[in-house]
GROMACS .gro file of C-alpha atoms in nm:
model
  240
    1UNK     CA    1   8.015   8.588   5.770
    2UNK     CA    2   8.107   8.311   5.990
    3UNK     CA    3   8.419   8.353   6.258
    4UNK     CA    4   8.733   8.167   6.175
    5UNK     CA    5   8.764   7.813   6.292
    6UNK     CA    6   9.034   7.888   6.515
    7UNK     CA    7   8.836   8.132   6.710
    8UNK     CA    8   8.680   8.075   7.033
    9UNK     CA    9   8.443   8.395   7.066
   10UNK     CA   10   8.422   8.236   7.497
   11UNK     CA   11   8.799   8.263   7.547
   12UNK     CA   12   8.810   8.621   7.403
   13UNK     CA   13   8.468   8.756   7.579
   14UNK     CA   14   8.607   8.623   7.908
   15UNK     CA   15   8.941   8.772   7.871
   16UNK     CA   16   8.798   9.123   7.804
   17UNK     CA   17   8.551   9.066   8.142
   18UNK     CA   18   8.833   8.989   8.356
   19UNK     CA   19   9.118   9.172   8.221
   20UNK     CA   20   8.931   9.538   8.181
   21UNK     CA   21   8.943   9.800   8.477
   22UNK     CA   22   8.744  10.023   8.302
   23UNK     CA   23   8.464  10.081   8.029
   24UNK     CA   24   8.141  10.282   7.884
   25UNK     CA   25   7.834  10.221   8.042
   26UNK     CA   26   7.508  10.297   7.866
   27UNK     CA   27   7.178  10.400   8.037
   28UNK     CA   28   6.835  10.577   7.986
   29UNK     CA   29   6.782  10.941   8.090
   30UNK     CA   30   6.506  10.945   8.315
   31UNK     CA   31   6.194  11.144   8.190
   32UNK     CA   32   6.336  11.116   7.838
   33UNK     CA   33   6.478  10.797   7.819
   34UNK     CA   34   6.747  10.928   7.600
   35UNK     CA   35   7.071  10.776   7.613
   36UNK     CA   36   7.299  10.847   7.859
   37UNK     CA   37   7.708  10.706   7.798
   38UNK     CA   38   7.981  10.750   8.111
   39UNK     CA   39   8.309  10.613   8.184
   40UNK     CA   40   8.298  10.381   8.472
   41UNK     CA   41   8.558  10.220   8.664
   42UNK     CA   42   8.456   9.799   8.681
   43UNK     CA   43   8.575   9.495   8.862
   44UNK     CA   44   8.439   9.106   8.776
   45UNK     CA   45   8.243   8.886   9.032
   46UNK     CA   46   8.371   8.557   9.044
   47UNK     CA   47   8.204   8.405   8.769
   48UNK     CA   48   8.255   8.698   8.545
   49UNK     CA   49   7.994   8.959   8.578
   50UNK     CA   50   8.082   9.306   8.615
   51UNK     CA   51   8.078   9.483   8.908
   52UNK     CA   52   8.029   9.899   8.995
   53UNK     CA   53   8.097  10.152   9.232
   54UNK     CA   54   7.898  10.429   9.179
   55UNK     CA   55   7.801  10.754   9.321
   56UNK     CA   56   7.429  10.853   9.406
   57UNK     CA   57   7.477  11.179   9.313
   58UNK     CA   58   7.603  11.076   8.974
   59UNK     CA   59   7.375  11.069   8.657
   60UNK     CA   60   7.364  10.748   8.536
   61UNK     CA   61   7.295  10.633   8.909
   62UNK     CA   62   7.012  10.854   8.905
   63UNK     CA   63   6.910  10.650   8.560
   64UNK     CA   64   6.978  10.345   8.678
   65UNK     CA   65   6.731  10.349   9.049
   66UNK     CA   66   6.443  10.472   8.783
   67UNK     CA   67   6.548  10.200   8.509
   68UNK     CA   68   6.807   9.911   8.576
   69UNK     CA   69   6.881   9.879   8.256
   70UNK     CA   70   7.223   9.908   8.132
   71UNK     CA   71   7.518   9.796   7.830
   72UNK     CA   72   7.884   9.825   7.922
   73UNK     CA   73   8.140   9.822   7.638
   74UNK     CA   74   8.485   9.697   7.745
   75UNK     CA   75   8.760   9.683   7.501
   76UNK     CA   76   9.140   9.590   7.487
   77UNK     CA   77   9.299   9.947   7.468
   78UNK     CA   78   9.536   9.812   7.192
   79UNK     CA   79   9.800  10.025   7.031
   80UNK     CA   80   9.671  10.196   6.772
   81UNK     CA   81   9.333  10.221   6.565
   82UNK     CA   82   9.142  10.112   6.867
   83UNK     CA   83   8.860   9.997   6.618
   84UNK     CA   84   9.111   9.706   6.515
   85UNK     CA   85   9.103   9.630   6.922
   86UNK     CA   86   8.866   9.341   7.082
   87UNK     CA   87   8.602   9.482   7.235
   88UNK     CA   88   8.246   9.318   7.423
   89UNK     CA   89   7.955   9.517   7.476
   90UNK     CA   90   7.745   9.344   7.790
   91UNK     CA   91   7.401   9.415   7.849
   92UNK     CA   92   7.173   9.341   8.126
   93UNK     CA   93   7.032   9.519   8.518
   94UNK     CA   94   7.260   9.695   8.675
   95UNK     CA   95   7.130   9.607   9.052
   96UNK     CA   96   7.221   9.755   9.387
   97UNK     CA   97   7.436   9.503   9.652
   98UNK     CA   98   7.579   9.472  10.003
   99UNK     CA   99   7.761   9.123   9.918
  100UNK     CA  100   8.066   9.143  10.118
  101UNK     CA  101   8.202   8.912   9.788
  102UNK     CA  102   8.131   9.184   9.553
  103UNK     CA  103   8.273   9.465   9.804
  104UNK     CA  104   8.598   9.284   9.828
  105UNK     CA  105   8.657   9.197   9.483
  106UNK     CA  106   8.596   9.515   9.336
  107UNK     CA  107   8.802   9.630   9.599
  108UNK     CA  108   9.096   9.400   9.516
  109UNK     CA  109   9.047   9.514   9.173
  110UNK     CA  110   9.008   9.876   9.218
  111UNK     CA  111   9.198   9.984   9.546
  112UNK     CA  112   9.187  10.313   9.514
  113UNK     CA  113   8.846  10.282   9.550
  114UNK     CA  114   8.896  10.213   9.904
  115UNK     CA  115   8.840  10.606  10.036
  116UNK     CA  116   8.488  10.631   9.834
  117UNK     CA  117   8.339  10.271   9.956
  118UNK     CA  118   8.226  10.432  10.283
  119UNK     CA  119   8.071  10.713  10.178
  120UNK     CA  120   7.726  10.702  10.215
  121UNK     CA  121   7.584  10.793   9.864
  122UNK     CA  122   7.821  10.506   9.734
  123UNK     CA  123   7.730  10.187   9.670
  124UNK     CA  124   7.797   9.855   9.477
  125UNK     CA  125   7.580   9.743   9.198
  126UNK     CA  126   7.649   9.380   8.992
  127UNK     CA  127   7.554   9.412   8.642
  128UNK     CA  128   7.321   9.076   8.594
  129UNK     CA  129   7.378   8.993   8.263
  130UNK     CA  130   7.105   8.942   7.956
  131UNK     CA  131   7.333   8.919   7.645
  132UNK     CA  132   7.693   9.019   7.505
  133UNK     CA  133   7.794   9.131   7.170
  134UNK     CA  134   8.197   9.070   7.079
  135UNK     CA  135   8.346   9.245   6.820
  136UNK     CA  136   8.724   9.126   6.771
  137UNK     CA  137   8.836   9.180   6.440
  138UNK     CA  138   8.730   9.085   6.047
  139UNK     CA  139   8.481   8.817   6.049
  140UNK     CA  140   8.465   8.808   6.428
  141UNK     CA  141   8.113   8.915   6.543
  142UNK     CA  142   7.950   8.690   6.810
  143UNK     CA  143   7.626   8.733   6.940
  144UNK     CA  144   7.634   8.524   7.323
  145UNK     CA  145   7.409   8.432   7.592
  146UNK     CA  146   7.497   8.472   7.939
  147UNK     CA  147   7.571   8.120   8.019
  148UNK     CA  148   7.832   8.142   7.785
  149UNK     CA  149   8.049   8.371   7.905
  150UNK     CA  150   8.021   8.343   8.269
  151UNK     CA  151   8.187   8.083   8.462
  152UNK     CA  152   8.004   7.800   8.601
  153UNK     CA  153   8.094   7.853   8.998
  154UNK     CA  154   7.920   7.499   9.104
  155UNK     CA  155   8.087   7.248   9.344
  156UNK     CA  156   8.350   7.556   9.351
  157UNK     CA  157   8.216   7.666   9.676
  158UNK     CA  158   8.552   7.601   9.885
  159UNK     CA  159   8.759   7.815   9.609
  160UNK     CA  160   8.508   8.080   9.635
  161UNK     CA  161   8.542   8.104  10.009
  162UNK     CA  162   8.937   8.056   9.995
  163UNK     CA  163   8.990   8.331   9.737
  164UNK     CA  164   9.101   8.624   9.978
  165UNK     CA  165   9.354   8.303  10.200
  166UNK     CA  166   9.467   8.213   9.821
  167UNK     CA  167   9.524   8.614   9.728
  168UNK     CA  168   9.695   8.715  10.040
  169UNK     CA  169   9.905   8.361  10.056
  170UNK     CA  170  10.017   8.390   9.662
  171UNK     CA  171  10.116   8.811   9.714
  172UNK     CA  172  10.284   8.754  10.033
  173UNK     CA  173  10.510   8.444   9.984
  174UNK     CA  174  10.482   8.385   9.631
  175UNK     CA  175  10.522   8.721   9.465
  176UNK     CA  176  10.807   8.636   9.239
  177UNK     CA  177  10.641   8.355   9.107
  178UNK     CA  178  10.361   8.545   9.030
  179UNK     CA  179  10.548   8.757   8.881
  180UNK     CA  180  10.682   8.465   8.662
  181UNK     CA  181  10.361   8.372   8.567
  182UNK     CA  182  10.317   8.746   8.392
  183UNK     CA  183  10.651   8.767   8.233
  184UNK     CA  184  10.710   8.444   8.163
  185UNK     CA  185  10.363   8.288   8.067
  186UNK     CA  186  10.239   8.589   7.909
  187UNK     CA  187  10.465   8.776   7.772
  188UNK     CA  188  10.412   9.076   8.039
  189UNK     CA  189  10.658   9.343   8.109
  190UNK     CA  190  10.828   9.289   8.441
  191UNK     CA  191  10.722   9.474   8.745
  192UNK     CA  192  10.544   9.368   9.070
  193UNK     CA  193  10.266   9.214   8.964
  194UNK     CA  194   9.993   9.045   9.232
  195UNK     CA  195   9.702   8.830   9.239
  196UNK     CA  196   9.380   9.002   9.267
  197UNK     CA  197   9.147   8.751   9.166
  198UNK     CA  198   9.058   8.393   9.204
  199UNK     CA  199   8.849   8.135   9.032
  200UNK     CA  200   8.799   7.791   8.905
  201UNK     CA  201   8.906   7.890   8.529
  202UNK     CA  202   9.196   8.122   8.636
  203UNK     CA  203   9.346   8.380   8.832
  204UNK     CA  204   9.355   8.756   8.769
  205UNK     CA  205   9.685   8.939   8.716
  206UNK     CA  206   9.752   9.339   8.763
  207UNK     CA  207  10.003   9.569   8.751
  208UNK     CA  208   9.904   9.928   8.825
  209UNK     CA  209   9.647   9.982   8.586
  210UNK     CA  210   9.736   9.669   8.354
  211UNK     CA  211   9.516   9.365   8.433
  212UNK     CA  212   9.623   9.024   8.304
  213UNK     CA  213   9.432   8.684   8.282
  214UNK     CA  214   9.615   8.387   8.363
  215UNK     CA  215   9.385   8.082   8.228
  216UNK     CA  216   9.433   7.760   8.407
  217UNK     CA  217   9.488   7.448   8.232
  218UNK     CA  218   9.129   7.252   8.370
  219UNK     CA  219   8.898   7.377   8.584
  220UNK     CA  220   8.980   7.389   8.925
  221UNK     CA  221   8.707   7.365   9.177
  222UNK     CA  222   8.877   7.307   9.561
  223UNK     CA  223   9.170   7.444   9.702
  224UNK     CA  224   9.422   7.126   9.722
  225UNK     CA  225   9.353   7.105   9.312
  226UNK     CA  226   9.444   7.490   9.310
  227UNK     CA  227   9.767   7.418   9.453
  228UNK     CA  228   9.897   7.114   9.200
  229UNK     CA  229   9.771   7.342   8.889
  230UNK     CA  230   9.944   7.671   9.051
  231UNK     CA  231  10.262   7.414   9.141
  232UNK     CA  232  10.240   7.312   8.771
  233UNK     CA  233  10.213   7.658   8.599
  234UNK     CA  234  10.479   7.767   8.842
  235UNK     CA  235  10.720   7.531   8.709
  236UNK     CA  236  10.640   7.619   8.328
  237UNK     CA  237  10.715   7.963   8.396
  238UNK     CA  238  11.037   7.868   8.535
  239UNK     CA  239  11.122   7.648   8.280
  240UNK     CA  240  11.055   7.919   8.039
   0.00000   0.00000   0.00000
């Protein structure tokens, strides 16, 4: 059965990546390789891809040093049957990182976090993807490649290195109108929402445990755009 021809099976994968704190992740016993599920805490690199913390000690780090091979399942928690939920299930090498990038946006993402970062059997991995499987409702099953969920970062070099100036800037002197931009352009309950996340298709919304994705209108790739599109949206929510 082909998907609707309203639905964009990118938007929704995306939305999942960014907007999920947590999810199953899949791996192979080693000896056995028998499957092996866990619930994992996750964050998204800046074009997308999921990011770990995980403990040496734990099994599925044990599985993963012996064979990289992993699938995460994210899904929407919706009210309800949670089978009538969106959910994407990403597969692909879970490999080992020092990136100072992926540190501080799974950080940003997951600041509780913090206290286990600098523990010495901790330590980040980046899932590099092979493939994604979205499920999200009747008639909505989309086999994608990695290209097409993940965002294209090029000439986007200056945003990337902005990111924790734009964060810090937005949550310190903008926080109502970030707060505007959940309430008001997504229909969020109000609380004190802040910006943890940056990049050229949008920014990345939480509250507590609730993580929002705020799409921009065109892709931004350098700062100076960033600020007319987050002027414009700013205004909209206003408006509202």
């Amino acid at each position: 059965m082909q998907p609707p021809p309203d639905f964009n099976p990118r938007t929704a994968a995306k939305k999942l990546m960014r907007e999920c704190r947590s999810g199953a992740m899949a791996t192979l016993m080693t000896g056995s390789g028998d499957p092996y599920c866990s619930l994992v805490n996750v964050a998204s690199a800046a074009d997308g891809a999921p990011l770990l913390l995980i403990s040496q000690l734990a099994v599925h780090t044990k599985n993963i040093l012996a064979d990289a091979r992993v699938s995460v399942m994210l899904d929407e928690r919706k009210e309800g049957d949670p089978l009538q939920g969106a959910r994407v299930m990403l597969n692909g090498s879970a490999v080992k990182t020092g990136s100072e990038h992926v540190r501080r946006r799974y950080l940003a993402h997951q600041p509780e976090a913090e206290m286990f970062a600098g523990f010495k059997d901790f330590a980040f991995y980046e899932v590099k993807l092979k493939g994604a499987h979205l499920v999200s409702g009747f008639g909505r099953i989309v086999d994608m490649k990695p290209e097409e969920i993940l965002t294209d970062l090029s000439g986007a070099e200056a945003l990337i290195e902005a990111e924790p100036e734009v964060i810090a800037h937005m949550n310190a002197d903008h926080a109502e109108t970030t707060r505007l931009y959940a309430t008001k352009l997504l229909g969020a309950p109000d609380g004190d929402w802040r910006v943890v996340g940056c990049d050229p298709e949008g920014l990345d919304l939480q509250l507590e445990r609730i993580g929002l994705r705020l799409p921009f209108p065109q892709r931004v790739a350098q700062p100076g755009a960033l600020r007319a599109v987050l002027k414009q949206m700013a205004e909209q929510a206003r408006a509202a």
